[in-house]
Coordinates of C-alpha atoms and ligand atoms in Angstrom, one line a residue:
X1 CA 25.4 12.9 6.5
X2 CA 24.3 9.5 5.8
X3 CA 26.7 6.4 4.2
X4 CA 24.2 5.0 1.5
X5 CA 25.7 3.8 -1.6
X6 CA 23.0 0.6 -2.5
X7 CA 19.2 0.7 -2.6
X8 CA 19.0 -1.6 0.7
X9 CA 15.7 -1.7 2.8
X10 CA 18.1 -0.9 5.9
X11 CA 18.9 2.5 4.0
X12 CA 15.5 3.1 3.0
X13 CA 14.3 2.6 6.7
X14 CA 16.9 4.7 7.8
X15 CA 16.6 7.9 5.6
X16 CA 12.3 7.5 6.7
X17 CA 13.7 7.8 10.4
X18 CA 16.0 10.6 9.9
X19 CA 14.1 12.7 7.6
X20 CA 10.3 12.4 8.8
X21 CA 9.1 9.9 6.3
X22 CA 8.1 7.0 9.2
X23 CA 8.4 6.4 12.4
X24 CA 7.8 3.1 14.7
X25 CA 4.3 4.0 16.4
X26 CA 4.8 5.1 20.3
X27 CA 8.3 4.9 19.7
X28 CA 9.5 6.0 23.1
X29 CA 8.0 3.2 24.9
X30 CA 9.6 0.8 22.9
X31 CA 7.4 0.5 19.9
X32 CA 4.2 -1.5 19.2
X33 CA 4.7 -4.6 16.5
X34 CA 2.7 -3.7 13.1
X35 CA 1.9 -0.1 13.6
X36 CA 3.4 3.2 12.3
X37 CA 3.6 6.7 12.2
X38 CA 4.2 9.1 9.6
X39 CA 6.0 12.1 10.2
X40 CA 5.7 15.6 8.2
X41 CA 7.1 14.5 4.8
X42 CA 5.6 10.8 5.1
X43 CA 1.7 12.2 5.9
X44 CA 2.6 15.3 3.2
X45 CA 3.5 11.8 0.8
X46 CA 0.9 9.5 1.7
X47 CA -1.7 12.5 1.6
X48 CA -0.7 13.1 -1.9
X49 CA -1.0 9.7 -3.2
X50 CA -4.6 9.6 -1.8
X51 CA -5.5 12.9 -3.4
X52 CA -4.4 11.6 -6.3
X53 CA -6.3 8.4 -6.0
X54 CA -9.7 10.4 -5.4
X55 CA -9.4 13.0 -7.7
X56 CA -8.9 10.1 -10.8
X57 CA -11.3 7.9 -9.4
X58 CA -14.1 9.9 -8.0
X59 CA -13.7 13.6 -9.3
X60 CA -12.1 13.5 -12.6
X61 CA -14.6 11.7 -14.9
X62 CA -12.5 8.8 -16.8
X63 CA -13.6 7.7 -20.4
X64 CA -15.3 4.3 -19.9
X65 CA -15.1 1.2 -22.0
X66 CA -17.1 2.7 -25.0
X67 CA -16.2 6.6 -24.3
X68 CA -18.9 7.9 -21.6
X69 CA -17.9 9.3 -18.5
X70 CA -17.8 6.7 -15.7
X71 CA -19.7 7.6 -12.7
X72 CA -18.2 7.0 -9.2
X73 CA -19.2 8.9 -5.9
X74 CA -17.9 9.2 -3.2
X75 CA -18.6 7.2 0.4
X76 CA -17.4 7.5 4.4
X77 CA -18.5 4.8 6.7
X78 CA -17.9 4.2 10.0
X79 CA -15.0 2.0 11.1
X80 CA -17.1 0.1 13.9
X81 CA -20.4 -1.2 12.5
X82 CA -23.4 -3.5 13.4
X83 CA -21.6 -6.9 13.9
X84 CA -24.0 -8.5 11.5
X85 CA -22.4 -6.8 8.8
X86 CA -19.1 -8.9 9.5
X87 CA -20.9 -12.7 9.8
X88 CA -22.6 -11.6 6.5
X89 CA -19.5 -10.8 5.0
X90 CA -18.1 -14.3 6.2
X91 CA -15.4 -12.1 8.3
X92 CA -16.2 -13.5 11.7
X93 CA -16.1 -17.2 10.3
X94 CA -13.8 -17.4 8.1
X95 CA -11.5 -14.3 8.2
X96 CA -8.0 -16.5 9.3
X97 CA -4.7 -17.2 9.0
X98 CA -2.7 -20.6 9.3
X99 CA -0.4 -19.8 12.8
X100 CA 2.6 -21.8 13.7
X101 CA 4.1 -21.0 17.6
X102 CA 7.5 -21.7 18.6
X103 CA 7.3 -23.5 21.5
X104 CA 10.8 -23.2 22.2
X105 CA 11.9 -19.0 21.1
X106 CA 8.1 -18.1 21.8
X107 CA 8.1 -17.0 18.1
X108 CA 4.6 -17.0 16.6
X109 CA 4.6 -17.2 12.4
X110 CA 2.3 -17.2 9.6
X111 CA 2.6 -21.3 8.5
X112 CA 1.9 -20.2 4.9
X113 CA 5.0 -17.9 5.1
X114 CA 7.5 -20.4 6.2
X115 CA 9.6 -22.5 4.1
X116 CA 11.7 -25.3 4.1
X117 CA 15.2 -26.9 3.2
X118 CA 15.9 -30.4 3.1
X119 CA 17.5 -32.9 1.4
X120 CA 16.1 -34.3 -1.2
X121 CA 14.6 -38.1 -0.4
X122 CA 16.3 -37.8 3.0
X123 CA 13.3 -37.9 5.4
X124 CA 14.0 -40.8 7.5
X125 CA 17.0 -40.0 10.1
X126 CA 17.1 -36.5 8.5
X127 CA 16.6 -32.8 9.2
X128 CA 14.4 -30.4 7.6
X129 CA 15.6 -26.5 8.1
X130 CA 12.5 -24.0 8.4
X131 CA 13.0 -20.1 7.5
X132 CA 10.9 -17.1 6.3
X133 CA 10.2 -16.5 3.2
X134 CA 11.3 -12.8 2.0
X135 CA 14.1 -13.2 4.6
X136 CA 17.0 -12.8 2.7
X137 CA 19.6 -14.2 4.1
X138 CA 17.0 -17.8 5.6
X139 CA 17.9 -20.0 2.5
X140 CA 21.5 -19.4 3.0
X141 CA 21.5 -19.8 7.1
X142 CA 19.6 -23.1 6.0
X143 CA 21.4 -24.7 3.6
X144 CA 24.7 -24.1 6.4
X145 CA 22.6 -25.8 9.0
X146 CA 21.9 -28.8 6.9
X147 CA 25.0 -28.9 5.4
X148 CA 26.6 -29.0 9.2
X149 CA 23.9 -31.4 9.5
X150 CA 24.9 -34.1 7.0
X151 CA 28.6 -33.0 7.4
X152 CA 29.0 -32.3 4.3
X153 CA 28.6 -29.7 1.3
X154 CA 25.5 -30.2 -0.7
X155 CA 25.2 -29.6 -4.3
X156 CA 22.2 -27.5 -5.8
X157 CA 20.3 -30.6 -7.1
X158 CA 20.2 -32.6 -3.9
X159 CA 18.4 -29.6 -1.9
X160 CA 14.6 -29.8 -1.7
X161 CA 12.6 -26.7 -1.1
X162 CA 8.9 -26.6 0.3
X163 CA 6.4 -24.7 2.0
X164 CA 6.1 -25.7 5.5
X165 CA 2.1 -26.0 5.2
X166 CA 2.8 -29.0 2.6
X167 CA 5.0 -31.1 5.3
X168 CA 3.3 -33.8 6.8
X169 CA 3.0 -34.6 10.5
X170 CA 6.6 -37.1 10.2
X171 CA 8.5 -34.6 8.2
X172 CA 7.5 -31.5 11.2
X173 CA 8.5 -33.4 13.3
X174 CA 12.1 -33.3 12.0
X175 CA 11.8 -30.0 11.4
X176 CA 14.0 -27.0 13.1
X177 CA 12.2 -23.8 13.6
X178 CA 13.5 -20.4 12.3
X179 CA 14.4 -19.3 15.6
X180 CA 15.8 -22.7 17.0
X181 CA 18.7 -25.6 17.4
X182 CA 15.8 -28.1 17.7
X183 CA 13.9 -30.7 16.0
X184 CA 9.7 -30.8 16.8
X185 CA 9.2 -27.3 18.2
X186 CA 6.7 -25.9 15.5
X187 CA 3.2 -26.6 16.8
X188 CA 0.9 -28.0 14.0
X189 CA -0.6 -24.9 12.0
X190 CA -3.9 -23.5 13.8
X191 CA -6.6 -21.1 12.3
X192 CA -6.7 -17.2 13.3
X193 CA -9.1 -14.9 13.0
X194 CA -7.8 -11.7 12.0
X195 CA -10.3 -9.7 13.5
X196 CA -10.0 -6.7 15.9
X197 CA -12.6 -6.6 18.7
X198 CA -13.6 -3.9 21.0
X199 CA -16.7 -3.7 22.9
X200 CA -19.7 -0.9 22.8
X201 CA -20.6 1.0 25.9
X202 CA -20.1 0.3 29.6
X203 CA -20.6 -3.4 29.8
X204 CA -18.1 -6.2 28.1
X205 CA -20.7 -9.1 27.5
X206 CA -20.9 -10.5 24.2
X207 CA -23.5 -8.4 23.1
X208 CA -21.7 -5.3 23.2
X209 CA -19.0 -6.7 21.1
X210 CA -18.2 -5.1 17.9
X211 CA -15.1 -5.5 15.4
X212 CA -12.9 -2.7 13.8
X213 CA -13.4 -2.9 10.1
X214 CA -10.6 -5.4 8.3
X215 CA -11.8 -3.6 5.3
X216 CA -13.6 -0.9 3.9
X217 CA -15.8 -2.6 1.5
X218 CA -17.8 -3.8 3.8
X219 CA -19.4 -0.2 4.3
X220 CA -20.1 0.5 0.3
X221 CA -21.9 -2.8 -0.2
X222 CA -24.6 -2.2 3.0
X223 CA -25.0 1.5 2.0
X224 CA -25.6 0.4 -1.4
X225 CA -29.5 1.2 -1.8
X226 CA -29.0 4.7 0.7
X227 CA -26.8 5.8 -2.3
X228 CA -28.9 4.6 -5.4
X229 CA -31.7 6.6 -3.4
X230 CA -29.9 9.5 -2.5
X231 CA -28.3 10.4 -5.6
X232 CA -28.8 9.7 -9.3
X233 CA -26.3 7.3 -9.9
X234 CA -27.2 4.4 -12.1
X235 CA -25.6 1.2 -12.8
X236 CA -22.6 0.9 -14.5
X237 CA -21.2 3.3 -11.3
X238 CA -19.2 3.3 -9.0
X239 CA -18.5 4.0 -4.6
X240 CA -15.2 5.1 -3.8
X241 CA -14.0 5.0 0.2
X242 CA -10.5 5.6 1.4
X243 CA -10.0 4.7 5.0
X244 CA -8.6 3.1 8.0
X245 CA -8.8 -0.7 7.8
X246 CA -7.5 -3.4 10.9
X247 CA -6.2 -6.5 10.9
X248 CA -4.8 -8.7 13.4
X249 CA -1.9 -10.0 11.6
X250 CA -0.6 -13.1 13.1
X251 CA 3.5 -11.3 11.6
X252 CA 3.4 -7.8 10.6
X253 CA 6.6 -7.5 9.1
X254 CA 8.6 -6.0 6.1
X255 CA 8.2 -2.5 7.7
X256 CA 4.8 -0.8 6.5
X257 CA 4.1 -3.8 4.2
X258 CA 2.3 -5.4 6.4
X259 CA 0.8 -3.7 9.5
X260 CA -2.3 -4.2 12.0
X261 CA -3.5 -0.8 11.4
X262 CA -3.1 0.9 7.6
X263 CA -5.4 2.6 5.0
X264 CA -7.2 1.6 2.1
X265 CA -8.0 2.9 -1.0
X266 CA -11.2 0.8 -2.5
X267 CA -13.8 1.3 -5.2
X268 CA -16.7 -1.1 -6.1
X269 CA -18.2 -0.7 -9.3
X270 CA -21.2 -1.5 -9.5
X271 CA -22.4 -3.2 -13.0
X272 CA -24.8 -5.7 -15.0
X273 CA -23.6 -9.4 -14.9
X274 CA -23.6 -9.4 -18.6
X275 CA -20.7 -6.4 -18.5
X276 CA -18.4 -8.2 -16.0
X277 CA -15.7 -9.0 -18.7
X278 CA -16.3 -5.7 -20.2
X279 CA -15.5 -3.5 -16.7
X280 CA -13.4 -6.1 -15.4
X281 CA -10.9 -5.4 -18.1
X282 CA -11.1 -1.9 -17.9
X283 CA -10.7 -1.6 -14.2
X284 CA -7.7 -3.9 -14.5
X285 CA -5.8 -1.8 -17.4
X286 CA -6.8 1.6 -15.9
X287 CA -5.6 0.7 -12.3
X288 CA -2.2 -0.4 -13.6
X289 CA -1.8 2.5 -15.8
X290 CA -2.5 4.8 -12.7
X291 CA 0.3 3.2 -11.0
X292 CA 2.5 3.9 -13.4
X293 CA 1.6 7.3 -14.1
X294 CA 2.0 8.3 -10.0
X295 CA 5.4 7.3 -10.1
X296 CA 6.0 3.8 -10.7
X297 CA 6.5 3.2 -14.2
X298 CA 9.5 1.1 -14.3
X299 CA 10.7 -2.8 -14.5
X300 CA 9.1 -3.1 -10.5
X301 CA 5.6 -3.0 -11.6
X302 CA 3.6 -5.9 -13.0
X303 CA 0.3 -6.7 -13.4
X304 CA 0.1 -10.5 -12.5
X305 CA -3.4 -12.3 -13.2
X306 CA -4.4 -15.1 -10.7
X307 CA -4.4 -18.8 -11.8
X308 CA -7.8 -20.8 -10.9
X309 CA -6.2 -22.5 -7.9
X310 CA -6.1 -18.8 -6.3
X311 CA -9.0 -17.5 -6.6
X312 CA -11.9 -16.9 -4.1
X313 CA -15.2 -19.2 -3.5
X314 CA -16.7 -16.1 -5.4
X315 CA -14.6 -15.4 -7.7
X316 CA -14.1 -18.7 -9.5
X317 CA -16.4 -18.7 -12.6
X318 CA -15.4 -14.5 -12.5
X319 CA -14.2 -12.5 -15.0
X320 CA -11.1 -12.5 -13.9
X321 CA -8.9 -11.6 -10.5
X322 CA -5.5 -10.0 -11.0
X323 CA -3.0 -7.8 -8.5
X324 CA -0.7 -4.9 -9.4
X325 CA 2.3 -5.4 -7.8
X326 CA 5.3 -4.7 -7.2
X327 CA 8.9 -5.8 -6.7
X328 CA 10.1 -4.4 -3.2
X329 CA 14.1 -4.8 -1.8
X330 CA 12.4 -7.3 0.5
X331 CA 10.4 -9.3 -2.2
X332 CA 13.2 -8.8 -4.7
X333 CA 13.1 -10.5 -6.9
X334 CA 9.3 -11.9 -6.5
X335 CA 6.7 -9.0 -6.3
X336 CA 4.3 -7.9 -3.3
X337 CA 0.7 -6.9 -3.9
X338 CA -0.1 -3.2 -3.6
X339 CA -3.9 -3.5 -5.3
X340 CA -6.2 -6.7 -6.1
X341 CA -8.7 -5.9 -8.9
X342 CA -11.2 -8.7 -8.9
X343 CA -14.9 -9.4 -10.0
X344 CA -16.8 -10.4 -6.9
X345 CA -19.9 -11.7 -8.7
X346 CA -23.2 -10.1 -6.9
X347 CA -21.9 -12.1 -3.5
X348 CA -21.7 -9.3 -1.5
X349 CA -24.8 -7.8 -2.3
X350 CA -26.6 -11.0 -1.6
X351 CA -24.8 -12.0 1.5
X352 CA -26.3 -8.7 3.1
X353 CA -30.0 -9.3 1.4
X354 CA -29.8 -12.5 2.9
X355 CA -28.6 -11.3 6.4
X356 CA -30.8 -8.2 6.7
X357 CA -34.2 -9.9 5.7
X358 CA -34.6 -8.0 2.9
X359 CA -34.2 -11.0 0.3
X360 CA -34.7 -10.0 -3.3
X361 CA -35.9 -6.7 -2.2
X362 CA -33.0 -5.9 -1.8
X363 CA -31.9 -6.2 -5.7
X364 CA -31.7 -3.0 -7.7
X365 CA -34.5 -1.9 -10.0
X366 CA -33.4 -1.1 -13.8
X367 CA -35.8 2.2 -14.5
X368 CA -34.9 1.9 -18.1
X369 CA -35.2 -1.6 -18.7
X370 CA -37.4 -2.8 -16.0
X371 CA -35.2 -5.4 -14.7
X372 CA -34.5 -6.2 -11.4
X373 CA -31.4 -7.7 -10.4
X374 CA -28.0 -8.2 -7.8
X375 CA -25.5 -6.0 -9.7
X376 CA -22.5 -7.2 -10.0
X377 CA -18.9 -5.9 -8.6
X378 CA -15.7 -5.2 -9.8
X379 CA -13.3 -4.2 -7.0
X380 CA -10.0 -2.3 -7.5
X381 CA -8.7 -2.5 -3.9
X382 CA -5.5 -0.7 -3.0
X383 CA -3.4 0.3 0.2
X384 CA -2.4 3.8 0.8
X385 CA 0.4 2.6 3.5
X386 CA 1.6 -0.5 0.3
X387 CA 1.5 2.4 -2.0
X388 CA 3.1 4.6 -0.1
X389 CA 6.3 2.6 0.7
X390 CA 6.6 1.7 -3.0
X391 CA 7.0 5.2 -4.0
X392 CA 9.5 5.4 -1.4
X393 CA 11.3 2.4 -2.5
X394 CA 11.0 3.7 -5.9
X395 CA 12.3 7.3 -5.2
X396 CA 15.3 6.0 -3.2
X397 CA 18.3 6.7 -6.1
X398 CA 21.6 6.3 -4.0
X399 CA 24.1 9.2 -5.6
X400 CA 27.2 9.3 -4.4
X401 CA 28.6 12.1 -6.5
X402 CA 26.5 14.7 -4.1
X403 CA 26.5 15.6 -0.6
X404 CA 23.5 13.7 0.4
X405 CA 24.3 10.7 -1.1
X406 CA 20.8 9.8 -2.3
X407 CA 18.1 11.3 -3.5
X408 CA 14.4 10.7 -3.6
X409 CA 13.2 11.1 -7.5
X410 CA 9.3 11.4 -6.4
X411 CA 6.9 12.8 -9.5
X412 CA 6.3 15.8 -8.7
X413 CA 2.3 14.9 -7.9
X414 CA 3.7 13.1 -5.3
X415 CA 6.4 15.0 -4.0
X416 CA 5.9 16.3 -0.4
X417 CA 7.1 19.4 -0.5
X418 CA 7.6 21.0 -4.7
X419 CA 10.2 23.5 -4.3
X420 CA 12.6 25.1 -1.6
X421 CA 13.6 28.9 -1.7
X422 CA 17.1 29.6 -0.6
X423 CA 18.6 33.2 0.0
X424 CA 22.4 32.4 -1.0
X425 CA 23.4 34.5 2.4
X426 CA 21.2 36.2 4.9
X427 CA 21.9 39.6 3.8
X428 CA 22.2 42.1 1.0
X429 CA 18.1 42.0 0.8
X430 CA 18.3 38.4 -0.6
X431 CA 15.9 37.3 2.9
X432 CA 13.3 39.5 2.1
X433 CA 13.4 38.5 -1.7
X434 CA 13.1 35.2 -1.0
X435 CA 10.2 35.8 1.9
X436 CA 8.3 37.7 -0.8
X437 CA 8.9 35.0 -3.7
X438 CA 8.0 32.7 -1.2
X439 CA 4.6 34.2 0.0
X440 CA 3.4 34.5 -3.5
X441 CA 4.1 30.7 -4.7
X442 CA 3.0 29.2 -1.2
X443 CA -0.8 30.2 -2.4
X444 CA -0.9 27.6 -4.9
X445 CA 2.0 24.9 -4.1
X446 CA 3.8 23.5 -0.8
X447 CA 6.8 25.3 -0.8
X448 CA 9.7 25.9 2.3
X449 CA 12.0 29.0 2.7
X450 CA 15.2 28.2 4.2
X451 CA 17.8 30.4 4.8
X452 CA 19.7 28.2 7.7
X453 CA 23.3 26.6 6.8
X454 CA 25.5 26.3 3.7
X455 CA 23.1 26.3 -0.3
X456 CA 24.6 22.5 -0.5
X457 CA 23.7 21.4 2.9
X458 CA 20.0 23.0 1.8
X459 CA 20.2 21.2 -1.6
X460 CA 20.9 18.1 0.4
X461 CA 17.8 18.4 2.3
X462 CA 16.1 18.9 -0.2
X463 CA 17.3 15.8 -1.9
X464 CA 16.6 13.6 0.2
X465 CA 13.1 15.2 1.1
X466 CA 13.0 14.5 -3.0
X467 CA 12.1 18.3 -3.8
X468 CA 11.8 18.5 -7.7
X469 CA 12.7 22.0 -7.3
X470 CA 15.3 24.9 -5.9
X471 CA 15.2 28.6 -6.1
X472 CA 17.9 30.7 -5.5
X473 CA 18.2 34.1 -4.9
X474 CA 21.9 35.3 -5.4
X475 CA 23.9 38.2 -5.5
X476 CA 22.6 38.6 -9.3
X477 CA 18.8 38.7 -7.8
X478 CA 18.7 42.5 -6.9
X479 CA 20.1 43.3 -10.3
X480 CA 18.5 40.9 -12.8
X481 CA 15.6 39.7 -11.4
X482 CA 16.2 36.6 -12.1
X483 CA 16.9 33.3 -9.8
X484 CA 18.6 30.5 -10.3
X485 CA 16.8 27.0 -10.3
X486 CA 18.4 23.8 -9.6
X487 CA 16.8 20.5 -11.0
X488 CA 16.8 17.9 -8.3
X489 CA 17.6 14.9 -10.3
X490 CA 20.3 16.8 -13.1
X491 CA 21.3 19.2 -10.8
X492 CA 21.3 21.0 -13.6
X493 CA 20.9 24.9 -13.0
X494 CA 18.9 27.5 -14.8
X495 CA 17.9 31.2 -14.6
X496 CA 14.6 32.1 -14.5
X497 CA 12.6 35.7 -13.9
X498 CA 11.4 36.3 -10.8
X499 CA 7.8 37.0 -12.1
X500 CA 8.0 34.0 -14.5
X501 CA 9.3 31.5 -11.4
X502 CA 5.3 30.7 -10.6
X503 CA 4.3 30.2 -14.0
X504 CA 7.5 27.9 -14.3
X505 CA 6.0 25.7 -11.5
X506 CA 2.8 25.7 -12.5
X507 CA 4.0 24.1 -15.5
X508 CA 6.1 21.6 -14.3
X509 CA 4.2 20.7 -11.4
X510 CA 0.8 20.7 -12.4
X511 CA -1.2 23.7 -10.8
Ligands
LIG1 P1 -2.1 -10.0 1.5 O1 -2.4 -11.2 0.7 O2 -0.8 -9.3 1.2 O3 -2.4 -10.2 3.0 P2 -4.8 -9.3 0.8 O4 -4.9 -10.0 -0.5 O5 -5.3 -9.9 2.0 O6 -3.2 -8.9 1.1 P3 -6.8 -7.4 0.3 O7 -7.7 -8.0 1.3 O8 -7.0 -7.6 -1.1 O9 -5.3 -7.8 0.7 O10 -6.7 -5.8 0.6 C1 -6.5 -4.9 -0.4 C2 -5.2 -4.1 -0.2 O11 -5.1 -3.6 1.1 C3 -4.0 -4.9 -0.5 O12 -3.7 -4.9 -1.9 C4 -2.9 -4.1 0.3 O13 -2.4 -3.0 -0.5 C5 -3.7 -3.5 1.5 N1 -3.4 -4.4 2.7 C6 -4.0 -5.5 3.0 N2 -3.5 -6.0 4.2 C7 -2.6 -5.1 4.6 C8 -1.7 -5.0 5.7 N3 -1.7 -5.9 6.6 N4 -0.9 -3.9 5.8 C9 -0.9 -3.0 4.8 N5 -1.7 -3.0 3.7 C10 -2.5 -4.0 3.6

């Protein structure tokens, strides 16, 4: 059994491994950097959270700003598309990232990710240490350098912290890379384009090259007028898309946090430029309520609006741009985003107009007022994978009074798997009790029969596979009728009648 006794990211990693949650992608041949897998409890997890997101958002009809049902549908685009969709978008142009090599360790780093330690005033003749930001351990390897350095210990006040992107050209060139001894091997920062290209079809010219989508938004915005057409939505509503997304991140790091391939969760709503404020607060409050209702309700969740000096070209005379996020063991104690909600203007909409030839065509005709216009957007977009992990993070609650010596406290929305049946021995009929009991609750809820190894190695299972729920069939069964149910995160124990144990679930579960 496992040796966890802190919430550490190396334990949470660990249990993912061990009990099915995530694996590294092609794992056998060494791995591939920025992409995962999920096992059976991990895709039963993830699968969950994205049920949940679609049935709020798209199926169950939320009260709007003034009490009306909001309207959202549902959308599936492709992940390749026509390549004109991406220079319309501004993808192909301007989708980068500031890159720093290592010309010495062959390291390659995000520039705006690196920071730097030096003493304060000390440029001339001195040494500037570089390190990651979210490492947890870089300040402190720093400072030692520096300090070995100057040859001597340095108080708080004299250090001087700095993003390596605000250095200039003298002070890089006394700078020593993460990964190195020396001064001047950090290339000046260069632009990358995040974009994943393939090509379509036999021949590899440029004009069969085509890019995997970096998000899904992309695919609401040009299908905009097939769904106004097809459907009877009007504006204020809303297209929902969860999907793959790809991008070529220059570090993936901080295990799922930030990968090359991972899933998104977005919804453009779709509104009158006089309503922005209006929607754009009510998108904001809603999505940060919905995170806390899946399972993150604690301290780790904030909802952090962006300052001016943040915002996108399109966003700046907006309503407003904030993200939910949340703190993670790796971001501890800052925050990492798991959903933007901004208000994109009409930018979008007019980029593709623009591109397609369509011009104002291409705006959206008001039946009811007769007005024709660009709506605007409010965009809550989330990541499944982000999402995902923070649940995890969340549900990690090392226990070292029981076997397992953590336990995963998922809601029980969430939770993978919602109860596990146990016969106490495999005999006296308590098997085919159990088989019957489970037969009848599997119709409704993901449940597992076990009846392999000791009840507390099964309850340990169980606990770390975060399992709200388990029901035993004793001894007592054949006699009473009843079973005995053990409450993951008490371990309290209760008995309850066999033909009351579905109507127990029902209730405590959701059915
Ligand atoms: P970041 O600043 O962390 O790179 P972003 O602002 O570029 O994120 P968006 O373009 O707003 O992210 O994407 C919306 C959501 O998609 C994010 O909130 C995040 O949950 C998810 N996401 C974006 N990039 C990644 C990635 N590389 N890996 C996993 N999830 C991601």
């Amino acid at each position: 059994m496992s040796q966890v006794s802190e919430k550490s990211m190396d334990a949470i990693v660990s249990l993912c491994r061990r009990r099915g949650f995530i694996f590294q992608s092609s794992e056998i041949y060494g791995g591939i950097n920025g992409f995962w897998d999920y096992g059976p409890l991990g895709a039963a997890l993830k699968r969950n959270l994205k049920n949940a997101w679609w049935e709020d958002v798209v199926e169950r009809e939320l009260p709007g700003p003034d009490g009306t049902p909001v309207s959202v549908v549902g959308l599936e685009s492709t992940i390749i598309m026509n390549p004109k969709v991406w220079e319309a978008s501004g993808h192909v142009g301007g989708f980068n990232d500031p890159m720093v090599d290592c010309k010495e360790s062959k390291s390659r780093y995000r520039a705006d990710h690196i920071l730097c330690l030096g003493v304060k005033g000390q440029a001339e003749g001195g040494q500037i240490y570089a390190f990651l930001e979210g490492d947890d351990d870089g300040i402190a390897k720093a400072r030692k350098k520096l300090e070995k350095y100057v040859k001597r210990d340095l108080a708080d006040e004299e250090l001087d912290t700095c993003a390596f992107m605000d250095l200039s050209a003298e002070e890089r060139a006394i700078t020593v890379g993460p990964d190195t001894k020396e001064v001047g091997t950090l290339t000046e920062p260069r632009m990358f384009n995040l974009m994943f290209e393939t090509y379509c079809g036999a021949i590899r010219n440029e004009d069969a090259k085509a890019y995997l989508r970096p998000e899904t938004a992309q695919g609401i915005f040009v299908n905009f007028h097939n769904v106004v057409d097809s459907t009877r939505v009007r504006v204020p509503f809303g297209i929902a898309q969860m999907g793959k997304s790809f991008r070529n991140e220059v570090t993936p790091r901080n295990f799922t946090f930030r990968s090359r391939e991972f899933e998104q969760m977005e919804l453009e709503f779709f509104i009158h430029p006089d309503e922005a404020q209006t929607w754009y607060d009510f998108w904001r409050n809603e999505r940060y309520r919905w995170w806390q209702a899946i399972g993150l309700a604690g301290d780790n969740l904030i909802l952090r609006d962006h300052d001016t000096a943040e915002l996108a070209h399109y966003a700046k005379n907006g309503a407003g741009v904030c993200d939910v996020e949340y703190k993670f063991p790796f971001t501890a104690p800052g925050y990492g985003e798991l959903e933007g909600v901004a208000h994109r203007s009409d930018y979008d909409l007019r980029q593709h107009a623009e591109h397609c030839g369509k011009g104002d065509k291409w705006r959206y005709f008001d039946q009811q007022s007769n007005e024709r216009y660009f709506p605007h957007v409010i965009e809550p977009s989330a990541g499944a994978d982000r999402g995902t992990l923070a649940l995890i993070c969340e549900a990690f609650t090392p226990d070292d009074s029981r076997a397992s010596k953590v336990y995963m406290n998922f809601e029980p929305r969430v939770a993978p798997i919602k109860a596990g049946i146990f016969p106490l021995v495999k005999k006296d009929g308590m098997p085919e009790i159990g088989e019957k009991l489970y037969k009848e609750l599997r119709r409704k809820h993901v449940v597992e029969f076990d009846v392999k190894q000791s009840i507390g190695k099964r309850y340990a299972r169980m606990d770390e596979a975060g399992t709200p729920y388990c029901l035993t069939i004793d001894g007592d069964t054949a006699s009473d009728q009843a079973v005995t149910v053990r409450e993951r995160n008490t371990q309290s124990q209760e008995r309850v009648a066999l033909d009351k144990v579905a109507e127990f679930l029902d209730e405590k579960i959701g059915s």
